[in-house]
Amino acid sequence: MALDWRSWLLLALFALPWDSWGGEADPVTSVMWDYYHARLLDGAPFVFDQRVKLQAPPFAEDARQVPIQVDASAFAGQVERILAWAELNPIPQIFDFAPGERVLLRLAIRIRIEQATPLRAAVLTRDGLWHVGSTQIDAAGGGCTAPSVVRAQAGWEEHLGEVLGRRFVLADASRLRLQIAHPMDNGLVGGIPEFYLNQAELRDASGKILARLELFPAVSENPTLSLDLKDEGETELWLRDNNGNEFKAAL
Amino acid sequence: MRWILVLALICCSLAARADFDYRLEPRQIAESVWLLEGSTDNFAAANGGNIVNTGFIVSDQGVLVIDSGPSRRYGEALRQAIARVTDKPVLKLLLTHHHPDHALGNQAFADVPIAALAGTTQLLAEQGEAMAENMYRLVGDWMRGTEVRLPTETLTPGPLQVGNRRLQLIGLRGHSGADLAILDETSGVLFAGDLLFYQRALTTPGTPGLDLWLADLERLQALPWKQIVPGHGPLASSAAPFKQMRDYLGWLDGVMRDGAEQGAEMNELIRTPIPERFAGISLSRYELIRSVSHLYPRYERARLRRVDR
Ligand SMILES: [Zn+2]
């Protein structure tokens, strides 16, 4: 997309360091916060907290594949769950991430957005407090209701569940990058019912769970995600969709 | 009192901006060759989408026009601007490619052949409606009455004789998938279309690959040009636009290649520092964000392998 004035504002803010955002007040303009606080966080105690770094581009160039990245490293050793959602999406929820000890508190994934929206990542710490990271993204829109790219390709069914991936050495971690072939039908397009990956587990060689990830159909077609591990140990990714298909990959 | 008058005049001239007059002023850049230079900004209501360079060449038989601009109004203003310079008839409109800022003024040329590469016509047929819709969103009322009008004539690369002018048509694809560059042999003016951006960050929504784009630049630079009209940015008479383009494309390609190699996420790449030497190029951060969205998926897929069991 090209920019209108709201995007220019976002682009201008984009270059600012995190610290320049306001303190405890909601850093984004939201009409839906109370609703999501009640619905997704059960009205539990929370703070808006810029230590939860939620990154997205200032505008969605492709509303069907918008990259978001959460970093809750500031809460190392204290995190139970990380939830993410796009407030003004018809399907707001993105993921519910339960990281184990060997996994860093970072996750990147691509999502669909239907219009300009606040994005949230809420981190639940052991003391029962939600720390909410926020950002805002502009969009021409239509990402949730655009026709499926996967389904337009002949023979896509034969590739269902294929996983592309690789492990990368970062300065402080071992990164797993994964892309899973799946249409992630969200039930909003062309009368096609919901058909999406809804569960993932990262396991070690002995089958022990390193992290659990619940996915929602705000996640883009052919989900692309990154998980960062503390060590180089072998891992297996297990996935299941809402039709009960199971897939596995080893890295 | 005098100040009030001055203020009133300023207000009037500002108000006049709202009359949707592009105020096109053709500039003669060579014998019988004219340029209409747009701004290097992004599409905005303030510029009506006039961020593009168009031009025309006056032969003894009539006028050859290069690109029709972003809207019907622009196309009409272009016709009027041409008529102010010459009383020769317009013979033909050539489109450098299908992008909205270059081809949505076509309606004003309904009375003459509109010529383009076959690929351009196909891409305009596929994407024109969506691009026009987006332009309405971005520049608003300037677009009123604008509709997609497809080319009526297919061009093949090679020589083209228009009256007493001999042109070379060069068929390329690095920017949009079907890109036409036009060299006027008489004057040595090269209309490079969007294969060349100068002092303005290049855009990548339809590129088949930065490597192909770089190869196209090599071909263009080897032509016997004396002046270069980039698709966006100022006229040049040196190889500076080629140098800048190659440098910038190489940087962009390197950012994404290294990123894919190191396992970078898109959100990490779009925060890459812009090198100091590109400080004078407008919209570089904005276009980096767009280019990463368009192109990075290809780079990263090339680095991944099947890992399912
Ligand atoms: Zn273009």
Coordinates of C-alpha atoms and ligand atoms in Angstrom, one line a residue:
Chain A
M1 CA 0.0 0.0 0.0
A2 CA 1.0 3.6 -0.2
L3 CA 0.8 6.1 2.6
D4 CA -2.0 8.4 3.8
W5 CA -1.4 10.8 6.7
R6 CA -2.0 8.2 9.4
S7 CA 0.8 6.1 8.0
W8 CA 3.1 9.1 7.8
L9 CA 2.5 9.6 11.5
L10 CA 3.3 5.9 12.2
L11 CA 6.3 6.0 10.0
A12 CA 7.6 9.1 11.9
L13 CA 7.1 7.3 15.2
F14 CA 8.7 4.1 13.8
A15 CA 12.2 5.6 14.1
L16 CA 11.7 6.5 17.7
P17 CA 13.3 4.4 20.4
W18 CA 11.0 2.4 22.6
D19 CA 11.6 4.5 25.7
S20 CA 10.1 7.5 24.1
W21 CA 6.6 6.0 24.3
G22 CA 4.5 7.2 27.3
G23 CA 4.8 5.5 30.7
E24 CA 1.8 3.6 32.1
A25 CA -0.9 5.0 29.8
D26 CA -2.2 3.0 26.9
P27 CA 0.3 3.9 24.2
V28 CA -2.2 3.3 21.4
T29 CA -5.6 4.7 20.7
S30 CA -8.1 1.9 21.5
V31 CA -11.8 1.7 21.8
M32 CA -11.7 -2.1 22.5
W33 CA -9.3 -2.4 25.4
D34 CA -11.9 -2.9 28.1
Y35 CA -13.6 -5.6 25.9
Y36 CA -10.4 -7.6 25.4
H37 CA -9.3 -7.1 28.9
A38 CA -12.5 -8.8 30.1
R39 CA -12.7 -11.4 27.3
L40 CA -9.1 -12.6 26.9
L41 CA -7.5 -11.7 30.2
D42 CA -10.6 -12.4 32.4
G43 CA -10.4 -8.9 33.8
A44 CA -7.3 -9.8 35.7
P45 CA -4.8 -7.2 36.9
F46 CA -2.7 -5.7 34.1
V47 CA -0.2 -2.9 33.3
F48 CA 0.6 -1.4 29.9
D49 CA 4.3 -2.2 29.8
Q50 CA 6.8 -1.2 27.2
R51 CA 9.2 -3.9 28.3
V52 CA 7.0 -6.2 26.3
K53 CA 8.3 -5.4 22.9
L54 CA 5.8 -5.9 20.2
Q55 CA 7.0 -5.1 16.7
A56 CA 5.2 -4.7 13.5
P57 CA 5.7 -2.5 10.4
P58 CA 4.0 0.9 10.7
F59 CA 1.7 -0.1 7.8
A60 CA 0.7 -3.4 6.2
E61 CA 2.1 -3.5 2.7
D62 CA 0.5 -7.0 2.3
A63 CA -2.4 -7.3 4.7
R64 CA -2.4 -11.1 4.2
Q65 CA 1.2 -11.5 5.5
V66 CA 2.0 -9.0 8.2
P67 CA 5.0 -9.8 10.3
I68 CA 4.8 -9.4 14.0
Q69 CA 7.4 -10.1 16.6
V70 CA 7.1 -10.3 20.4
D71 CA 10.1 -10.1 22.8
A72 CA 9.4 -10.5 26.5
S73 CA 13.0 -11.2 27.5
A74 CA 12.7 -8.6 30.2
F75 CA 10.6 -11.2 32.1
A76 CA 13.0 -14.1 31.8
G77 CA 12.1 -16.9 34.3
Q78 CA 8.7 -15.4 35.2
V79 CA 6.5 -16.0 32.2
E80 CA 3.6 -18.4 32.0
R81 CA 1.8 -17.4 28.8
I82 CA 2.0 -14.8 26.1
L83 CA -1.2 -13.9 24.2
A84 CA -1.4 -11.8 21.0
W85 CA -4.3 -10.3 19.2
A86 CA -5.3 -7.7 16.7
E87 CA -8.1 -5.6 18.2
L88 CA -10.0 -4.6 15.1
N89 CA -9.8 -8.0 13.3
P90 CA -12.9 -10.1 12.7
I91 CA -10.8 -12.9 14.1
P92 CA -8.7 -11.0 16.7
Q93 CA -6.7 -13.8 18.4
I94 CA -3.3 -14.7 17.0
F95 CA -1.6 -17.1 19.4
D96 CA -1.4 -18.3 23.0
F97 CA 2.2 -19.2 23.7
A98 CA 3.5 -21.2 26.7
P99 CA 7.3 -21.1 26.6
G100 CA 9.3 -23.6 28.6
E101 CA 12.7 -23.0 30.2
R102 CA 14.8 -23.8 27.2
V103 CA 13.0 -21.4 24.9
L104 CA 13.6 -17.7 24.8
L105 CA 10.7 -15.4 25.3
R106 CA 10.6 -14.4 21.7
L107 CA 8.2 -15.3 18.9
A108 CA 7.8 -14.1 15.4
I109 CA 4.8 -14.9 13.2
R110 CA 2.9 -13.5 10.2
I111 CA -0.8 -12.6 10.4
R112 CA -3.7 -11.3 8.5
I113 CA -5.3 -8.0 9.3
E114 CA -8.6 -6.7 8.0
Q115 CA -8.0 -3.0 8.7
A116 CA -5.8 -0.6 10.6
T117 CA -5.7 -1.8 14.2
P118 CA -4.0 -1.8 17.5
L119 CA -1.9 -5.0 18.2
R120 CA -1.4 -6.4 21.6
A121 CA 0.9 -8.9 23.3
A122 CA 0.0 -9.7 26.8
V123 CA 2.5 -11.5 29.0
L124 CA 1.3 -13.3 32.1
T125 CA 4.0 -13.5 34.8
R126 CA 4.0 -15.9 37.8
D127 CA 2.7 -13.2 40.1
G128 CA -0.6 -13.2 38.2
L129 CA -0.1 -9.8 36.5
W130 CA -0.5 -9.3 32.8
H131 CA 2.1 -7.0 31.1
V132 CA 0.7 -5.6 27.9
G133 CA 2.8 -4.6 25.0
S134 CA 1.2 -2.6 22.2
T135 CA 1.7 -1.2 18.8
Q136 CA -0.4 0.2 16.0
I137 CA -0.5 -0.8 12.4
D138 CA -2.1 1.0 9.4
A139 CA -3.6 -0.9 6.5
A140 CA -5.6 -0.5 3.4
G141 CA -7.2 -3.7 4.7
G142 CA -8.9 -6.8 3.5
G143 CA -6.3 -9.3 4.6
C144 CA -8.8 -11.5 6.4
T145 CA -11.3 -11.7 3.5
A146 CA -8.9 -11.9 0.6
P147 CA -9.2 -15.1 -1.6
S148 CA -6.9 -17.9 -0.6
V149 CA -3.5 -17.9 -2.3
V150 CA -2.9 -21.5 -1.3
R151 CA -6.2 -22.8 -2.7
A152 CA -5.6 -21.1 -6.0
Q153 CA -2.6 -23.4 -6.6
A154 CA -3.5 -26.7 -8.2
G155 CA -2.6 -29.7 -6.1
W156 CA -2.2 -27.8 -2.9
E157 CA -3.7 -30.6 -0.9
E158 CA -0.7 -32.8 -1.7
H159 CA 1.6 -30.3 -0.1
L160 CA -0.5 -29.9 3.1
G161 CA 1.6 -30.0 6.2
E162 CA 4.9 -29.8 4.4
V163 CA 7.4 -27.9 6.5
L164 CA 10.3 -25.8 5.3
G165 CA 12.7 -24.9 8.0
R166 CA 16.2 -24.2 9.1
R167 CA 18.2 -23.5 12.2
F168 CA 20.2 -20.4 12.5
V169 CA 22.9 -19.3 14.9
L170 CA 22.1 -16.0 16.5
A171 CA 24.4 -14.1 18.9
D172 CA 22.4 -15.3 21.9
A173 CA 20.2 -18.1 20.7
S174 CA 19.6 -20.9 18.2
R175 CA 16.7 -19.8 16.0
L176 CA 14.2 -22.2 14.3
R177 CA 12.5 -20.7 11.3
L178 CA 9.6 -22.7 10.0
Q179 CA 7.0 -22.4 7.2
I180 CA 4.2 -24.8 7.2
A181 CA 2.1 -25.4 4.0
H182 CA -1.5 -24.9 5.2
P183 CA -4.4 -22.7 3.8
M184 CA -5.4 -21.6 7.3
D185 CA -9.0 -21.0 6.2
N186 CA -10.6 -18.6 8.6
G187 CA -14.2 -19.3 7.6
L188 CA -14.6 -15.7 6.2
V189 CA -13.8 -16.4 2.6
G190 CA -16.0 -17.9 -0.2
G191 CA -18.0 -20.2 2.1
I192 CA -15.0 -22.3 2.9
P193 CA -15.3 -23.5 6.5
E194 CA -12.6 -23.0 9.1
F195 CA -9.6 -25.2 8.4
Y196 CA -6.5 -24.2 10.3
L197 CA -3.5 -25.3 12.4
N198 CA -4.6 -24.8 15.9
Q199 CA -2.0 -26.6 18.0
A200 CA 1.8 -26.8 17.9
E201 CA 4.4 -28.2 20.3
L202 CA 8.1 -28.0 20.2
R203 CA 9.6 -31.1 21.8
D204 CA 13.2 -32.2 22.5
A205 CA 14.7 -35.5 21.3
S206 CA 13.1 -37.4 24.2
G207 CA 9.7 -36.0 23.5
K208 CA 9.7 -33.5 26.4
I209 CA 7.7 -30.4 25.6
L210 CA 9.8 -27.3 25.2
A211 CA 7.0 -24.9 24.3
R212 CA 3.3 -25.1 23.5
L213 CA 1.6 -22.8 21.0
E214 CA -2.1 -22.5 20.3
L215 CA -2.8 -20.8 17.0
F216 CA -5.8 -19.0 15.7
P217 CA -6.9 -18.2 12.1
A218 CA -5.6 -14.7 12.3
V219 CA -2.3 -16.4 11.4
S220 CA -1.5 -16.1 7.7
E221 CA -1.7 -18.9 5.1
N222 CA 1.4 -21.1 5.1
P223 CA 2.3 -19.9 8.6
T224 CA 5.8 -18.6 9.0
L225 CA 7.2 -18.6 12.4
S226 CA 10.5 -18.2 14.4
L227 CA 11.2 -19.6 17.8
D228 CA 14.5 -19.0 19.6
L229 CA 16.1 -21.6 21.8
K230 CA 18.8 -21.3 24.4
D231 CA 20.7 -24.4 23.1
E232 CA 21.4 -26.3 19.9
G233 CA 19.7 -29.5 21.0
E234 CA 17.6 -31.4 18.5
T235 CA 14.0 -30.5 18.3
E236 CA 10.8 -31.8 16.8
L237 CA 7.8 -29.7 15.9
W238 CA 4.4 -31.3 16.2
L239 CA 1.4 -29.7 14.6
R240 CA -2.3 -30.4 14.5
D241 CA -5.2 -28.7 12.6
N242 CA -8.8 -28.4 13.6
N243 CA -9.7 -31.4 11.3
G244 CA -7.3 -33.6 13.3
N245 CA -4.5 -33.8 10.7
E246 CA -1.1 -34.1 12.4
F247 CA 2.2 -33.1 11.0
K248 CA 5.8 -33.4 12.3
A249 CA 9.1 -31.8 11.4
A250 CA 12.6 -32.3 12.9
L251 CA 15.2 -29.6 13.3
Chain B
M1 CA -3.6 46.5 5.4
R2 CA -1.0 45.5 2.9
W3 CA -0.4 42.3 5.0
I4 CA -4.1 41.5 4.9
L5 CA -3.9 41.7 1.1
V6 CA -0.9 39.5 1.0
L7 CA -2.6 37.0 3.3
A8 CA -5.7 37.1 1.1
L9 CA -3.6 36.4 -1.9
I10 CA -1.8 33.5 -0.2
C11 CA -5.2 32.1 0.8
C12 CA -6.5 32.5 -2.7
S13 CA -3.5 30.7 -4.2
L14 CA -3.9 27.9 -1.6
A15 CA -7.6 27.7 -2.4
A16 CA -6.7 27.4 -6.1
R17 CA -4.9 24.2 -5.3
A18 CA -8.3 22.7 -4.5
D19 CA -9.4 23.3 -8.1
F20 CA -7.6 20.1 -9.2
D21 CA -5.3 21.9 -11.6
Y22 CA -2.0 20.1 -12.0
R23 CA -0.5 23.2 -13.5
L24 CA 1.7 21.1 -15.8
E25 CA 4.6 23.1 -17.2
P26 CA 6.4 21.3 -20.0
R27 CA 10.1 21.9 -20.0
Q28 CA 12.1 21.6 -23.2
I29 CA 15.1 19.4 -22.6
A30 CA 16.3 18.9 -26.2
E31 CA 15.2 20.0 -29.6
S32 CA 11.5 19.0 -29.9
V33 CA 11.7 16.9 -26.6
W34 CA 9.6 18.0 -23.6
L35 CA 9.5 16.8 -20.0
L36 CA 6.8 17.2 -17.3
E37 CA 8.6 16.5 -14.1
G38 CA 6.6 15.4 -11.0
S39 CA 7.6 15.5 -7.4
T40 CA 9.6 12.8 -5.6
D41 CA 7.0 12.6 -2.8
N42 CA 4.5 9.8 -2.3
F43 CA 1.0 9.9 -3.6
A44 CA -1.0 12.5 -1.6
A45 CA -4.0 14.7 -1.9
A46 CA -1.6 17.6 -2.0
N47 CA 0.0 16.5 -5.3
G48 CA -2.9 14.7 -6.9
G49 CA -0.6 11.8 -7.6
N50 CA 1.7 13.9 -9.8
I51 CA 4.9 12.2 -8.6
V52 CA 5.8 11.0 -12.0
N53 CA 7.8 12.1 -15.0
T54 CA 6.0 12.2 -18.4
G55 CA 7.1 13.6 -21.7
F56 CA 6.5 14.1 -25.4
I57 CA 8.5 14.3 -28.6
V58 CA 7.3 16.6 -31.4
S59 CA 8.0 15.1 -34.9
D60 CA 7.2 16.8 -38.2
Q61 CA 4.1 14.7 -38.5
G62 CA 2.8 15.0 -34.9
V63 CA 3.4 14.3 -31.3
L64 CA 4.5 11.1 -29.5
V65 CA 3.5 11.1 -25.8
I66 CA 5.3 9.0 -23.2
D67 CA 3.0 8.0 -20.3
S68 CA -0.3 9.4 -19.4
G69 CA 0.0 10.2 -15.7
P70 CA -2.0 9.2 -12.6
S71 CA -5.5 10.3 -13.5
R72 CA -7.9 11.3 -16.1
R73 CA -7.5 15.0 -15.1
Y74 CA -3.7 14.6 -15.5
G75 CA -4.1 13.1 -18.9
E76 CA -6.4 16.0 -19.9
A77 CA -4.0 18.5 -18.5
L78 CA -1.2 16.9 -20.4
R79 CA -3.1 17.2 -23.7
Q80 CA -3.7 20.9 -23.0
A81 CA 0.0 21.4 -22.1
I82 CA 1.0 19.8 -25.4
A83 CA -1.4 22.0 -27.3
R84 CA 0.2 25.1 -25.7
V85 CA 3.6 24.0 -27.1
T86 CA 2.7 22.8 -30.6
D87 CA -0.3 22.8 -32.9
K88 CA 0.7 19.4 -34.3
P89 CA -1.7 16.6 -33.6
V90 CA -1.0 13.8 -31.0
L91 CA -0.1 10.7 -33.0
K92 CA 0.3 8.1 -30.3
L93 CA 0.7 7.4 -26.6
L94 CA 3.4 5.0 -25.5
L95 CA 3.2 3.5 -22.0
T96 CA 6.5 2.6 -20.2
H97 CA 4.6 0.2 -17.9
H98 CA 1.3 -0.5 -16.3
H99 CA 1.7 1.3 -12.9
P100 CA -1.1 3.7 -12.0
D101 CA 1.0 6.8 -11.9
H102 CA 2.0 6.1 -15.5
A103 CA -1.2 4.8 -17.1
L104 CA -4.3 6.1 -15.5
G105 CA -4.5 9.2 -17.7
N106 CA -5.1 7.0 -20.7
Q107 CA -8.8 8.1 -21.1
A108 CA -7.5 11.5 -22.4
F109 CA -5.9 9.7 -25.3
A110 CA -8.9 7.7 -26.4
D111 CA -8.7 9.3 -29.8
V112 CA -5.2 8.0 -30.6
P113 CA -3.5 4.6 -30.5
I114 CA -2.4 3.7 -27.0
A115 CA 0.7 1.5 -27.4
A116 CA 2.4 -0.8 -24.9
L117 CA 4.2 -4.1 -24.6
A118 CA 1.9 -7.1 -24.5
G119 CA 2.9 -7.7 -20.9
T120 CA 2.0 -4.2 -19.9
T121 CA -1.5 -4.6 -21.3
Q122 CA -2.0 -7.9 -19.6
L123 CA -0.8 -6.5 -16.2
L124 CA -3.0 -3.4 -16.5
A125 CA -6.0 -5.7 -17.3
E126 CA -5.2 -7.8 -14.2
Q127 CA -4.3 -5.1 -11.7
G128 CA -5.7 -1.8 -13.1
E129 CA -9.0 -1.8 -11.1
A130 CA -7.3 -2.5 -7.8
M131 CA -4.6 0.1 -8.5
A132 CA -7.1 2.7 -9.4
E133 CA -9.2 2.0 -6.3
N134 CA -6.1 2.5 -4.2
M135 CA -5.3 5.8 -6.0
Y136 CA -8.8 7.0 -5.1
R137 CA -8.1 6.2 -1.5
L138 CA -4.7 8.1 -1.6
V139 CA -5.4 11.2 -3.6
G140 CA -9.1 11.5 -3.5
D141 CA -11.1 13.8 -5.7
W142 CA -8.2 14.3 -8.2
M143 CA -9.2 10.9 -9.5
R144 CA -12.8 11.7 -10.3
G145 CA -13.9 10.2 -13.6
T146 CA -10.7 8.1 -13.8
E147 CA -11.1 4.6 -15.2
V148 CA -8.7 2.0 -16.5
R149 CA -8.4 2.2 -20.3
L150 CA -6.3 -0.6 -21.9
P151 CA -3.8 -0.1 -24.7
T152 CA -5.0 -0.6 -28.2
E153 CA -1.8 -1.4 -29.9
T154 CA 1.0 -3.9 -29.0
L155 CA 4.6 -2.7 -29.3
T156 CA 7.5 -4.9 -30.2
P157 CA 11.0 -3.8 -29.1
G158 CA 13.2 -2.4 -31.9
P159 CA 13.1 0.7 -34.0
L160 CA 10.0 2.9 -34.3
Q161 CA 9.7 5.6 -36.8
V162 CA 7.4 8.5 -35.9
G163 CA 7.5 11.2 -38.7
N164 CA 11.1 12.4 -38.9
R165 CA 12.1 10.9 -35.5
R166 CA 13.6 7.5 -35.1
L167 CA 13.2 5.9 -31.7
Q168 CA 14.6 2.7 -30.2
L169 CA 12.1 0.7 -28.1
I170 CA 13.8 -1.4 -25.5
G171 CA 11.8 -4.2 -23.9
L172 CA 12.8 -5.0 -20.3
R173 CA 11.2 -6.3 -17.1
G174 CA 13.2 -5.6 -14.0
H175 CA 10.8 -3.1 -12.4
S176 CA 7.3 -4.2 -13.2
G177 CA 7.6 -7.4 -15.3
A178 CA 7.0 -5.5 -18.5
D179 CA 9.0 -2.3 -18.9
L180 CA 9.6 -0.2 -21.9
A181 CA 12.5 2.2 -22.3
I182 CA 12.5 4.7 -25.2
L183 CA 15.6 6.2 -26.8
D184 CA 15.1 9.2 -29.1
E185 CA 18.0 8.7 -31.5
T186 CA 17.9 12.3 -32.7
S187 CA 18.3 14.0 -29.4
G188 CA 19.9 11.1 -27.4
V189 CA 17.2 11.5 -24.7
L190 CA 16.5 8.2 -23.0
F191 CA 13.1 7.8 -21.3
A192 CA 14.0 5.1 -18.9
G193 CA 10.6 4.6 -17.2
D194 CA 10.7 3.2 -13.7
L195 CA 13.8 1.2 -14.4
L196 CA 15.4 4.3 -13.2
F197 CA 14.5 6.1 -10.0
Y198 CA 16.8 9.0 -9.1
Q199 CA 16.9 10.7 -5.7
R200 CA 13.8 8.8 -4.9
A201 CA 13.7 5.3 -3.4
L202 CA 12.7 2.7 -6.0
T203 CA 9.5 0.6 -5.6
T204 CA 9.4 -3.1 -6.0
P205 CA 5.8 -4.4 -6.0
G206 CA 6.0 -6.2 -9.3
T207 CA 9.7 -6.9 -9.8
P208 CA 10.6 -10.4 -11.0
G209 CA 13.9 -10.0 -9.1
L210 CA 16.5 -7.5 -8.3
D211 CA 19.1 -9.4 -10.3
L212 CA 17.0 -9.0 -13.5
W213 CA 16.6 -5.3 -12.7
L214 CA 20.4 -4.9 -12.4
A215 CA 20.9 -6.7 -15.8
D216 CA 18.3 -4.3 -17.4
L217 CA 20.3 -1.3 -16.0
E218 CA 23.4 -2.6 -17.7
R219 CA 21.6 -2.8 -21.0
L220 CA 20.2 0.7 -20.7
Q221 CA 23.4 2.3 -19.6
A222 CA 25.2 0.9 -22.7
L223 CA 22.8 2.8 -25.0
P224 CA 24.0 5.9 -26.8
W225 CA 22.1 8.3 -24.5
K226 CA 22.9 12.0 -23.9
Q227 CA 20.2 12.7 -21.3
I228 CA 18.2 10.5 -19.0
V229 CA 14.6 11.0 -18.0
P230 CA 14.1 8.6 -15.0
G231 CA 10.5 7.5 -14.2
H232 CA 10.8 9.5 -10.9
G233 CA 13.3 12.2 -10.0
P234 CA 15.3 14.8 -11.8
L235 CA 16.7 14.8 -15.4
A236 CA 20.3 13.8 -15.6
S237 CA 23.0 14.1 -18.2
S238 CA 25.6 11.9 -16.5
A239 CA 25.5 8.3 -15.4
A240 CA 24.8 9.3 -11.8
P241 CA 21.3 7.8 -11.8
F242 CA 22.7 4.4 -13.0
K243 CA 25.3 4.5 -10.3
Q244 CA 22.8 5.4 -7.6
M245 CA 20.4 2.7 -8.8
R246 CA 23.0 0.0 -8.9
D247 CA 24.3 1.0 -5.5
Y248 CA 20.8 1.0 -4.0
L249 CA 19.6 -2.2 -5.6
G250 CA 22.8 -3.9 -4.6
W251 CA 22.4 -2.7 -1.0
L252 CA 18.7 -3.8 -0.9
D253 CA 19.6 -7.2 -2.4
G254 CA 22.4 -7.6 0.1
V255 CA 20.2 -6.7 3.1
M256 CA 17.8 -9.4 2.2
R257 CA 20.3 -12.0 1.1
D258 CA 22.3 -11.6 4.3
G259 CA 19.1 -11.5 6.3
A260 CA 17.9 -14.8 4.9
E261 CA 21.3 -16.3 5.5
Q262 CA 21.4 -15.2 9.1
G263 CA 17.8 -16.1 9.8
A264 CA 16.6 -12.6 10.2
E265 CA 12.9 -11.8 10.7
M266 CA 11.1 -9.2 8.6
N267 CA 10.7 -6.9 11.6
E268 CA 14.5 -7.0 12.1
L269 CA 15.2 -6.2 8.4
I270 CA 12.9 -3.2 8.1
R271 CA 14.8 -1.6 10.9
T272 CA 18.1 -1.9 9.1
P273 CA 20.0 1.4 9.2
I274 CA 19.9 3.3 5.9
P275 CA 23.4 4.0 4.8
E276 CA 24.5 7.6 5.0
R277 CA 25.1 7.8 1.2
F278 CA 21.4 7.2 0.6
A279 CA 20.4 10.1 2.9
G280 CA 19.4 12.3 -0.1
I281 CA 17.0 9.6 -1.5
S282 CA 13.5 10.4 -0.4
L283 CA 11.3 7.7 1.1
S284 CA 14.0 5.1 1.6
R285 CA 12.7 3.8 4.9
Y286 CA 9.2 3.6 3.6
E287 CA 10.3 1.8 0.5
L288 CA 12.5 -0.6 2.4
I289 CA 9.5 -1.6 4.5
R290 CA 7.6 -2.2 1.3
S291 CA 10.4 -4.0 -0.5
V292 CA 11.0 -6.4 2.4
S293 CA 7.3 -7.3 2.3
H294 CA 7.4 -7.9 -1.4
L295 CA 10.7 -9.7 -1.8
Y296 CA 11.9 -11.2 1.5
P297 CA 9.7 -14.2 1.3
R298 CA 11.6 -15.3 -1.8
Y299 CA 15.0 -14.9 -0.2
E300 CA 14.0 -16.7 2.9
R301 CA 12.4 -19.6 1.1
A302 CA 15.5 -20.1 -0.9
R303 CA 17.4 -20.7 2.4
L304 CA 14.9 -23.2 3.9
R305 CA 14.7 -26.9 3.2
R306 CA 12.1 -29.6 3.8
V307 CA 12.2 -30.7 7.4
D308 CA 8.9 -32.5 7.8
R309 CA 8.9 -36.2 8.7
Ligands
ZN1 ZN 6.4 1.9 -11.7

